[in-house]
Amino acid sequence: MRETPDPLQQHYRLQAAAVAHSGRPPSPGLLLPALLILGFDGTLREPADVHLKPNVAEVLARYPLRLTRHGSMTLAVGLPPGGALESGIEELCWKLLYEALRLRPSEVFFGLAEDPFPGPALSVWRGGAWTRLERVLERHRVRPEEALLVCAEADEASAAVRAGVPFMAAWDFFGWPDPPRPLAHAHRCDACQRYLTLRCQCLDRGRYVLCEGCEGGG
Ligand SMILES: [Zn+2]
Ligand SMILES: [Zn+2]
């Protein structure tokens, strides 16, 4: 199946590449998402690791986030559904978030209290995370196309597509060298369109693939 590039996703990809590699904020006047949604595993940390991935704080500092008082862009972080099983994952999420924003906890909370804008500046949620995407959009009062999901997991990308939210891979957003491009590509189930992987490097990106559910169910 051929990927048809969504023009908005394409725009965000080009913009993010410029931001990640130039070291400068997005060019003024260019369309930015109103809500930036970050995945956790593979985006803020490597799964099961306790450290922030490289370049995250540097890149986020270039965006006009409300939490850092640089603009009006709001932020959400979704913990993976299985995250409920990992002890201390909530504390770790907050720790990585403070580090990513280069803020102390008190700065975040006093900042939220003094925030002059209506509506939430930040959402953090866990458990069944990606089925709740619609609720996060509602909470932030944005339409799906006004949000951007930055993620590393196939399930996150599938949830974005279901909700109509543009998404891009964390390695593109943060300018990581891995996985090596331009070989990296995604595969989706040809029947249900679910993403099966985002970082395949096989030589047949148009390969016909079915997910386990579609293969078993016919
Ligand atoms: Zn399928
Ligand atoms: Zn492949």
PDB file of C-alpha atoms in Angstrom, residues 67-69 94-95 97-99 101-115 122:
ATOM      1  CA  LEU A  67       4.360  26.458  30.121  1.00  0.00           C
ATOM      2  CA  THR A  68       7.684  28.155  29.438  1.00  0.00           C
ATOM      3  CA  ARG A  69       5.874  31.450  28.704  1.00  0.00           C
ATOM      4  CA  TRP A  94       7.042  14.307  35.811  1.00  0.00           C
ATOM      5  CA  LYS A  95      10.798  14.233  36.349  1.00  0.00           C
ATOM      6  CA  LEU A  97       8.871  16.527  31.846  1.00  0.00           C
ATOM      7  CA  TYR A  98      10.535  19.083  34.161  1.00  0.00           C
ATOM      8  CA  GLU A  99      13.863  18.222  32.599  1.00  0.00           C
ATOM      9  CA  LEU A 101      10.989  21.935  29.867  1.00  0.00           C
ATOM     10  CA  ARG A 102      14.015  23.008  31.949  1.00  0.00           C
ATOM     11  CA  LEU A 103      11.638  24.019  34.726  1.00  0.00           C
ATOM     12  CA  ARG A 104      11.496  23.247  38.410  1.00  0.00           C
ATOM     13  CA  PRO A 105       8.258  21.670  39.687  1.00  0.00           C
ATOM     14  CA  SER A 106       7.388  24.895  41.517  1.00  0.00           C
ATOM     15  CA  GLU A 107       7.849  26.892  38.314  1.00  0.00           C
ATOM     16  CA  VAL A 108       5.411  24.610  36.515  1.00  0.00           C
ATOM     17  CA  PHE A 109       2.756  24.822  39.206  1.00  0.00           C
ATOM     18  CA  PHE A 110       3.038  28.550  39.928  1.00  0.00           C
ATOM     19  CA  GLY A 111       3.189  29.110  36.195  1.00  0.00           C
ATOM     20  CA  LEU A 112      -0.062  27.185  35.733  1.00  0.00           C
ATOM     21  CA  ALA A 113      -1.689  29.155  38.558  1.00  0.00           C
ATOM     22  CA  GLU A 114      -0.731  32.493  36.989  1.00  0.00           C
ATOM     23  CA  ASP A 115      -1.442  31.431  33.424  1.00  0.00           C
ATOM     24  CA  LEU A 122      -0.722  20.839  30.184  1.00  0.00           C
TER      25      LEU A 122
END
